[in-house]
């Protein structure tokens, strides 16, 4: 089944074609993908401007689809089904992709399905020849979410813990901003941290011993104070690298300890990490080392499938379509949408 996936929930226009008949160890069944980021458009305003995001998706969807088809050497008529992001996200941005996808499917007389953006992230590491089997604990760490989930099957998600304030990715982005690094902060902090000492400064590990919830807003204040105490964000390059490394270490340490606790609590031995922050090398390496000690394994997607993309939407769509699910002609997007409300497959 060849599924076209469309992602337009925020500031990225992502399109991809997943083909369940072309899964092999190299390509995850991914025939091709295109991604356009609106980062530069919004940089001027210091944050995503919803109306500008919607307009830019509209401008980009048709040219990107044509580019994708050319890349895949495919005709529109060869697409078997379309999956689009239905929520959560910015309502205007969601509507552009949903209406585009729904209408295109109607025109081609093929099924369409609306997908939960976070389910897309969660399932992305399962694309490919050797996916980790259910059940597993999923750590979803992205720009807007920090969730620990017991995943019993597609659509069977039990929330074990979540952030009570900022998301992990948001925390990276805010710390980066304070250090004068550009958005998105995660990869830039990670790069700066490479030359820093992770033990240079002791940063807090909030709520470490309290259940499986997270709190990251206190980290902001801690980084802010640290920068002030070390003479500002334009201090000595080594000090900046040490701050980045110490910050990254504190966030990773918190995430890893909660993952270990969640695996024990759920009685599971597989951890699947997803979302933009799961691209972080320090997080991956620390998890590998710590989970090895408790005979558990960690699974993740290639970096390009960790952040927003159309492939994860195509794949989540495939999982639901092959189980006989699809949406009717009415398009309804859901800006706030708990994952526990999804139907099981
Ligand atoms: P959500 O999925 O919750 O709606 P989003 O779509 O904006 O939010 P993603 O695209 O999954 O989030 O991820 C983007 C986030 O991931 C950003 O906060 C970014 O800083 C972070 N990120 C990306 N790469 C890395 C990395 N290597 N290390 C740490 N953080 C990273
Ligand atoms: Mg984004
Ligand atoms: Fe995302």
Short mmCIF file of C-alpha atoms and ligand atoms in Angstrom, two decimals:
data_model
loop_
_atom_site.label_atom_id
_atom_site.label_comp_id
_atom_site.label_asym_id
_atom_site.label_seq_id
_atom_site.Cartn_x
_atom_site.Cartn_y
_atom_site.Cartn_z
CA UNK A 1 0.00 0.00 0.00
CA UNK A 2 1.44 3.39 -1.05
CA UNK A 3 0.40 6.07 1.47
CA UNK A 4 0.99 9.79 1.00
CA UNK A 5 1.58 11.47 4.38
CA UNK A 6 1.00 15.18 5.00
CA UNK A 7 2.27 17.04 8.07
CA UNK A 8 1.22 20.67 8.59
CA UNK A 9 0.50 20.95 12.32
CA UNK A 10 2.86 23.85 12.99
CA UNK A 11 5.73 25.41 11.07
CA UNK A 12 6.90 22.50 8.94
CA UNK A 13 5.35 21.32 5.69
CA UNK A 14 6.30 17.65 5.43
CA UNK A 15 5.22 15.24 2.68
CA UNK A 16 6.32 11.64 2.18
CA UNK A 17 5.34 8.41 0.51
CA UNK A 18 5.47 5.20 2.52
CA UNK A 19 5.12 1.91 0.66
CA UNK A 20 4.47 -1.17 2.80
CA UNK A 21 5.72 -3.36 -0.04
CA UNK A 22 9.12 -1.69 -0.14
CA UNK A 23 10.24 -2.18 3.46
CA UNK A 24 13.84 -3.30 3.71
CA UNK A 25 16.69 -2.80 6.15
CA UNK A 26 17.83 0.37 4.35
CA UNK A 27 14.80 2.48 3.65
CA UNK A 28 12.05 1.82 6.24
CA UNK A 29 9.55 1.57 3.40
CA UNK A 30 10.11 5.24 2.73
CA UNK A 31 9.95 5.88 -1.02
CA UNK A 32 10.71 9.59 -0.71
CA UNK A 33 10.13 12.66 1.40
CA UNK A 34 10.25 16.44 1.19
CA UNK A 35 10.30 18.91 4.05
CA UNK A 36 10.00 22.67 4.08
CA UNK A 37 10.65 24.57 7.30
CA UNK A 38 9.17 28.00 7.95
CA UNK A 39 11.79 28.81 10.58
CA UNK A 40 13.14 31.85 8.71
CA UNK A 41 9.67 33.23 8.13
CA UNK A 42 8.87 33.28 11.85
CA UNK A 43 12.37 34.16 13.12
CA UNK A 44 11.60 37.84 12.61
CA UNK A 45 8.79 37.64 15.18
CA UNK A 46 10.49 35.45 17.80
CA UNK A 47 7.86 32.73 17.59
CA UNK A 48 5.44 31.00 15.22
CA UNK A 49 2.77 33.39 13.86
CA UNK A 50 -0.28 31.12 13.24
CA UNK A 51 -1.78 33.05 10.32
CA UNK A 52 1.56 33.25 8.49
CA UNK A 53 2.07 29.51 9.08
CA UNK A 54 -1.29 28.64 7.45
CA UNK A 55 -0.61 30.87 4.45
CA UNK A 56 2.83 29.41 3.92
CA UNK A 57 1.53 25.82 4.04
CA UNK A 58 -1.01 26.75 1.36
CA UNK A 59 1.75 28.22 -0.80
CA UNK A 60 3.97 25.16 -0.43
CA UNK A 61 1.66 22.13 -0.55
CA UNK A 62 1.19 21.86 -4.34
CA UNK A 63 4.84 22.50 -5.34
CA UNK A 64 6.07 20.12 -2.63
CA UNK A 65 3.69 17.37 -3.77
CA UNK A 66 4.96 17.76 -7.34
CA UNK A 67 8.55 17.66 -6.11
CA UNK A 68 7.84 14.53 -4.08
CA UNK A 69 6.16 12.71 -6.98
CA UNK A 70 9.10 13.57 -9.21
CA UNK A 71 11.56 12.35 -6.54
CA UNK A 72 9.62 9.06 -6.24
CA UNK A 73 9.11 8.78 -10.00
CA UNK A 74 5.40 8.30 -9.33
CA UNK A 75 2.13 9.60 -10.69
CA UNK A 76 -0.69 10.83 -8.43
CA UNK A 77 -2.80 7.93 -9.68
CA UNK A 78 -0.38 5.45 -8.09
CA UNK A 79 -1.13 6.69 -4.54
CA UNK A 80 -3.39 4.23 -2.68
CA UNK A 81 -4.36 6.37 0.33
CA UNK A 82 -3.67 9.69 2.04
CA UNK A 83 -2.92 10.38 5.70
CA UNK A 84 -2.90 13.92 7.07
CA UNK A 85 -2.25 15.38 10.53
CA UNK A 86 -5.61 16.11 12.16
CA UNK A 87 -4.27 17.41 15.50
CA UNK A 88 -2.96 18.53 17.91
CA UNK A 89 -1.51 21.78 16.55
CA UNK A 90 -2.43 25.19 15.19
CA UNK A 91 -5.98 25.00 13.85
CA UNK A 92 -5.32 27.00 10.67
CA UNK A 93 -2.15 25.08 9.86
CA UNK A 94 -3.88 21.75 10.48
CA UNK A 95 -6.82 22.74 8.25
CA UNK A 96 -4.56 23.44 5.26
CA UNK A 97 -3.06 19.94 5.21
CA UNK A 98 -6.31 18.21 6.16
CA UNK A 99 -8.38 19.94 3.47
CA UNK A 100 -5.66 19.47 0.87
CA UNK A 101 -5.30 15.78 1.71
CA UNK A 102 -9.02 15.11 2.00
CA UNK A 103 -9.83 16.82 -1.31
CA UNK A 104 -6.98 15.14 -3.15
CA UNK A 105 -8.15 11.74 -1.87
CA UNK A 106 -11.70 12.54 -2.99
CA UNK A 107 -10.44 13.54 -6.42
CA UNK A 108 -8.42 10.34 -6.73
CA UNK A 109 -11.23 8.23 -5.23
CA UNK A 110 -8.97 6.74 -2.55
CA UNK A 111 -9.36 6.58 1.28
CA UNK A 112 -8.08 9.30 3.61
CA UNK A 113 -7.37 9.28 7.32
CA UNK A 114 -6.63 11.96 9.91
CA UNK A 115 -3.69 11.17 12.20
CA UNK A 116 -2.70 12.34 15.69
CA UNK A 117 0.66 14.15 15.36
CA UNK A 118 2.05 12.54 18.53
CA UNK A 119 1.00 9.07 17.39
CA UNK A 120 3.00 9.82 14.25
CA UNK A 121 6.05 10.59 16.43
CA UNK A 122 5.40 7.53 18.63
CA UNK A 123 5.17 5.09 15.72
CA UNK A 124 8.05 6.51 13.63
CA UNK A 125 10.67 4.22 15.27
CA UNK A 126 8.54 1.23 14.19
CA UNK A 127 9.06 1.93 10.48
CA UNK A 128 11.39 -0.59 8.94
CA UNK A 129 12.28 -4.23 8.78
CA UNK A 130 12.78 -5.02 12.48
CA UNK A 131 10.38 -2.93 14.56
CA UNK A 132 10.32 -3.31 18.37
CA UNK A 133 7.25 -5.33 19.36
CA UNK A 134 4.40 -4.09 21.56
CA UNK A 135 4.10 -3.63 24.48
CA UNK A 136 6.76 -1.02 25.21
CA UNK A 137 7.28 2.16 27.16
CA UNK A 138 7.41 5.21 24.92
CA UNK A 139 9.21 8.42 25.85
CA UNK A 140 7.79 11.19 23.68
CA UNK A 141 10.04 14.23 23.90
CA UNK A 142 9.34 17.05 21.47
CA UNK A 143 8.91 20.80 21.26
CA UNK A 144 5.46 20.69 22.86
CA UNK A 145 5.27 17.37 24.72
CA UNK A 146 7.06 15.29 27.33
CA UNK A 147 5.15 12.07 27.86
CA UNK A 148 5.87 8.63 29.25
CA UNK A 149 3.40 6.17 27.80
CA UNK A 150 2.75 2.46 28.18
CA UNK A 151 1.98 1.49 24.58
CA UNK A 152 0.05 -1.78 24.42
CA UNK A 153 -0.73 -1.57 20.70
CA UNK A 154 -1.52 1.04 18.02
CA UNK A 155 -4.03 3.40 19.65
CA UNK A 156 -3.72 1.74 23.07
CA UNK A 157 -1.86 4.33 25.07
CA UNK A 158 -1.74 4.67 28.81
CA UNK A 159 -0.14 7.86 30.15
CA UNK A 160 2.38 7.05 32.89
CA UNK A 161 3.77 10.55 33.33
CA UNK A 162 4.05 13.96 31.68
CA UNK A 163 5.52 17.40 32.12
CA UNK A 164 3.56 19.62 34.46
CA UNK A 165 5.02 22.72 32.76
CA UNK A 166 7.54 23.13 29.89
CA UNK A 167 8.29 20.33 27.42
CA UNK A 168 11.84 18.96 27.18
CA UNK A 169 12.36 20.39 23.67
CA UNK A 170 10.99 23.75 24.74
CA UNK A 171 13.50 23.71 27.60
CA UNK A 172 16.35 23.13 25.12
CA UNK A 173 15.01 25.96 22.95
CA UNK A 174 14.77 28.41 25.86
CA UNK A 175 18.23 27.57 27.23
CA UNK A 176 19.64 27.99 23.71
CA UNK A 177 18.02 31.40 23.39
CA UNK A 178 19.60 32.51 26.68
CA UNK A 179 22.98 31.38 25.34
CA UNK A 180 22.37 33.38 22.18
CA UNK A 181 21.99 30.28 20.00
CA UNK A 182 19.45 30.20 17.15
CA UNK A 183 16.20 28.17 17.00
CA UNK A 184 15.82 25.18 17.10
CA UNK A 185 17.89 25.11 20.25
CA UNK A 186 18.26 21.35 20.73
CA UNK A 187 20.77 20.59 17.98
CA UNK A 188 22.68 23.83 18.70
CA UNK A 189 23.02 23.09 22.43
CA UNK A 190 24.10 19.53 21.58
CA UNK A 191 26.79 20.85 19.25
CA UNK A 192 28.13 23.39 21.76
CA UNK A 193 28.04 20.73 24.50
CA UNK A 194 30.48 18.53 22.54
CA UNK A 195 33.42 20.60 23.77
CA UNK A 196 32.04 21.23 27.26
CA UNK A 197 32.35 19.48 30.61
CA UNK A 198 28.97 18.03 31.69
CA UNK A 199 30.06 18.10 35.34
CA UNK A 200 31.22 21.72 35.33
CA UNK A 201 28.02 23.08 36.90
CA UNK A 202 25.42 21.35 39.06
CA UNK A 203 21.96 22.04 37.66
CA UNK A 204 18.72 20.87 39.31
CA UNK A 205 16.94 17.62 38.45
CA UNK A 206 13.37 18.69 39.30
CA UNK A 207 10.88 16.10 40.58
CA UNK A 208 13.41 13.31 40.23
CA UNK A 209 12.04 11.33 43.13
CA UNK A 210 8.37 12.13 42.66
CA UNK A 211 6.55 9.67 40.40
CA UNK A 212 6.85 9.78 36.64
CA UNK A 213 5.91 13.40 35.97
CA UNK A 214 8.45 15.99 34.84
CA UNK A 215 9.01 19.68 35.46
CA UNK A 216 11.39 21.68 33.31
CA UNK A 217 10.48 25.29 34.00
CA UNK A 218 12.90 25.51 36.95
CA UNK A 219 15.75 24.65 34.59
CA UNK A 220 15.18 27.93 32.78
CA UNK A 221 15.76 29.93 35.95
CA UNK A 222 18.79 27.81 36.82
CA UNK A 223 20.36 28.38 33.39
CA UNK A 224 19.49 32.07 33.55
CA UNK A 225 21.21 32.44 36.93
CA UNK A 226 24.21 30.43 35.77
CA UNK A 227 24.67 32.66 32.72
CA UNK A 228 24.37 35.76 34.93
CA UNK A 229 26.90 34.40 37.44
CA UNK A 230 29.38 33.56 34.68
CA UNK A 231 29.29 37.04 33.14
CA UNK A 232 26.61 36.70 30.51
CA UNK A 233 25.90 34.76 27.36
CA UNK A 234 28.96 36.24 25.63
CA UNK A 235 31.37 34.93 28.25
CA UNK A 236 34.41 32.74 27.59
CA UNK A 237 33.66 30.09 24.88
CA UNK A 238 34.74 27.30 27.24
CA UNK A 239 32.33 28.51 29.93
CA UNK A 240 29.51 28.58 27.36
CA UNK A 241 30.33 25.05 26.26
CA UNK A 242 30.43 23.94 29.91
CA UNK A 243 27.00 25.50 30.54
CA UNK A 244 25.56 23.76 27.44
CA UNK A 245 27.06 20.40 28.46
CA UNK A 246 25.93 20.70 32.09
CA UNK A 247 22.43 21.70 31.01
CA UNK A 248 22.14 18.85 28.49
CA UNK A 249 23.47 16.41 31.08
CA UNK A 250 20.87 17.51 33.65
CA UNK A 251 17.94 17.14 31.21
CA UNK A 252 19.19 13.78 29.90
CA UNK A 253 19.85 12.49 33.42
CA UNK A 254 16.29 13.37 34.43
CA UNK A 255 14.77 11.74 31.34
CA UNK A 256 16.85 8.58 31.70
CA UNK A 257 16.07 8.07 35.41
CA UNK A 258 12.33 8.45 34.74
CA UNK A 259 12.53 5.99 31.82
CA UNK A 260 14.19 3.38 34.02
CA UNK A 261 11.52 3.93 36.66
CA UNK A 262 8.72 3.70 34.07
CA UNK A 263 10.05 0.42 32.65
CA UNK A 264 10.18 -1.08 36.14
CA UNK A 265 6.72 0.20 37.03
CA UNK A 266 5.18 -1.11 33.78
CA UNK A 267 7.12 -4.38 33.98
CA UNK A 268 8.40 -3.88 30.42
CA UNK A 269 11.81 -4.34 28.84
CA UNK A 270 11.59 -2.22 25.69
CA UNK A 271 11.82 1.57 25.57
CA UNK A 272 10.99 3.45 22.36
CA UNK A 273 11.99 7.11 22.25
CA UNK A 274 10.49 9.56 19.75
CA UNK A 275 10.05 13.26 19.00
CA UNK A 276 12.71 15.87 18.22
CA UNK A 277 14.69 15.47 21.46
CA UNK A 278 15.09 11.73 20.77
CA UNK A 279 17.59 12.76 18.06
CA UNK A 280 19.93 13.80 20.89
CA UNK A 281 23.08 11.65 20.85
CA UNK A 282 23.84 12.09 24.56
CA UNK A 283 20.31 10.91 25.41
CA UNK A 284 20.61 7.87 23.14
CA UNK A 285 24.04 6.87 24.45
CA UNK A 286 23.09 7.31 28.11
CA UNK A 287 19.90 5.29 27.65
CA UNK A 288 21.79 2.52 25.90
CA UNK A 289 24.27 2.27 28.78
CA UNK A 290 21.70 2.51 31.58
CA UNK A 291 19.12 0.16 30.05
CA UNK A 292 21.79 -2.42 29.35
CA UNK A 293 22.27 -2.65 33.12
CA UNK A 294 18.64 -3.67 33.62
CA UNK A 295 18.43 -5.95 30.55
CA UNK A 296 16.19 -3.55 28.68
CA UNK A 297 16.62 -2.18 25.15
CA UNK A 298 16.13 1.24 23.61
CA UNK A 299 14.79 1.85 20.10
CA UNK A 300 14.66 5.04 18.07
CA UNK A 301 14.18 6.39 14.56
CA UNK A 302 16.88 7.88 12.31
CA UNK A 303 17.36 11.60 13.24
CA UNK A 304 15.37 12.90 10.24
CA UNK A 305 12.33 10.93 11.42
CA UNK A 306 12.56 12.23 15.02
CA UNK A 307 11.59 15.84 14.25
CA UNK A 308 8.44 16.70 12.28
CA UNK A 309 8.09 14.96 8.92
CA UNK A 310 5.49 13.55 6.54
CA UNK A 311 6.83 9.99 6.73
CA UNK A 312 5.65 9.38 10.30
CA UNK A 313 2.14 10.51 9.32
CA UNK A 314 2.15 8.23 6.26
CA UNK A 315 3.28 5.30 8.40
CA UNK A 316 0.74 5.89 11.20
CA UNK A 317 -1.88 6.21 8.45
CA UNK A 318 -0.82 2.89 6.98
CA UNK A 319 -1.14 1.15 10.37
CA UNK A 320 -4.72 2.38 10.75
CA UNK A 321 -5.77 1.99 7.09
CA UNK A 322 -4.61 -1.61 6.94
CA UNK A 323 -6.82 -2.27 9.97
CA UNK A 324 -9.78 -0.97 7.97
CA UNK A 325 -10.02 2.51 9.50
CA UNK A 326 -10.53 5.67 7.42
CA UNK A 327 -12.28 9.03 7.76
CA UNK A 328 -15.38 10.11 5.87
CA UNK A 329 -15.63 13.23 3.72
CA UNK A 330 -16.13 15.65 6.62
CA UNK A 331 -12.88 17.26 7.76
CA UNK A 332 -12.54 18.08 11.44
CA UNK A 333 -9.24 19.08 12.99
CA UNK A 334 -8.60 18.84 16.73
CA UNK A 335 -6.14 21.46 18.08
CA UNK A 336 -6.07 19.91 21.58
CA UNK A 337 -6.35 16.15 21.52
CA UNK A 338 -5.34 13.75 24.33
CA UNK A 339 -3.71 10.58 22.95
CA UNK A 340 -5.84 8.45 25.24
CA UNK A 341 -8.89 9.35 23.11
CA UNK A 342 -7.56 7.52 20.05
CA UNK A 343 -9.34 4.41 18.86
CA UNK A 344 -7.42 1.16 19.19
CA UNK A 345 -6.39 -0.78 16.11
P1 LIG B 1 5.16 18.63 19.14
O1 LIG B 1 5.56 17.42 18.38
O2 LIG B 1 5.11 18.42 20.62
O3 LIG B 1 3.94 19.26 18.60
P2 LIG B 1 7.24 19.93 17.64
O4 LIG B 1 6.56 19.25 16.51
O5 LIG B 1 7.59 21.34 17.53
O6 LIG B 1 6.33 19.71 18.96
P3 LIG B 1 9.44 18.17 17.15
O7 LIG B 1 9.50 18.57 15.74
O8 LIG B 1 9.17 16.76 17.45
O9 LIG B 1 8.54 19.13 18.03
O10 LIG B 1 10.84 18.47 17.81
C1 LIG B 1 11.39 19.74 17.83
C2 LIG B 1 12.09 19.91 19.15
O11 LIG B 1 13.15 18.96 19.25
C3 LIG B 1 12.71 21.27 19.34
O12 LIG B 1 12.39 21.72 20.64
C4 LIG B 1 14.21 21.00 19.19
O13 LIG B 1 15.02 21.89 19.93
C5 LIG B 1 14.31 19.59 19.72
N1 LIG B 1 15.49 18.89 19.17
C6 LIG B 1 15.76 18.60 17.89
N2 LIG B 1 16.96 18.00 17.77
C7 LIG B 1 17.47 17.89 19.03
C8 LIG B 1 18.68 17.39 19.58
N3 LIG B 1 19.64 16.86 18.82
N4 LIG B 1 18.86 17.48 20.92
C9 LIG B 1 17.90 18.01 21.71
N5 LIG B 1 16.75 18.52 21.25
C10 LIG B 1 16.53 18.46 19.93
MG1 LIG B 2 8.60 22.48 14.23
FE1 LIG B 3 6.23 17.24 16.39
#
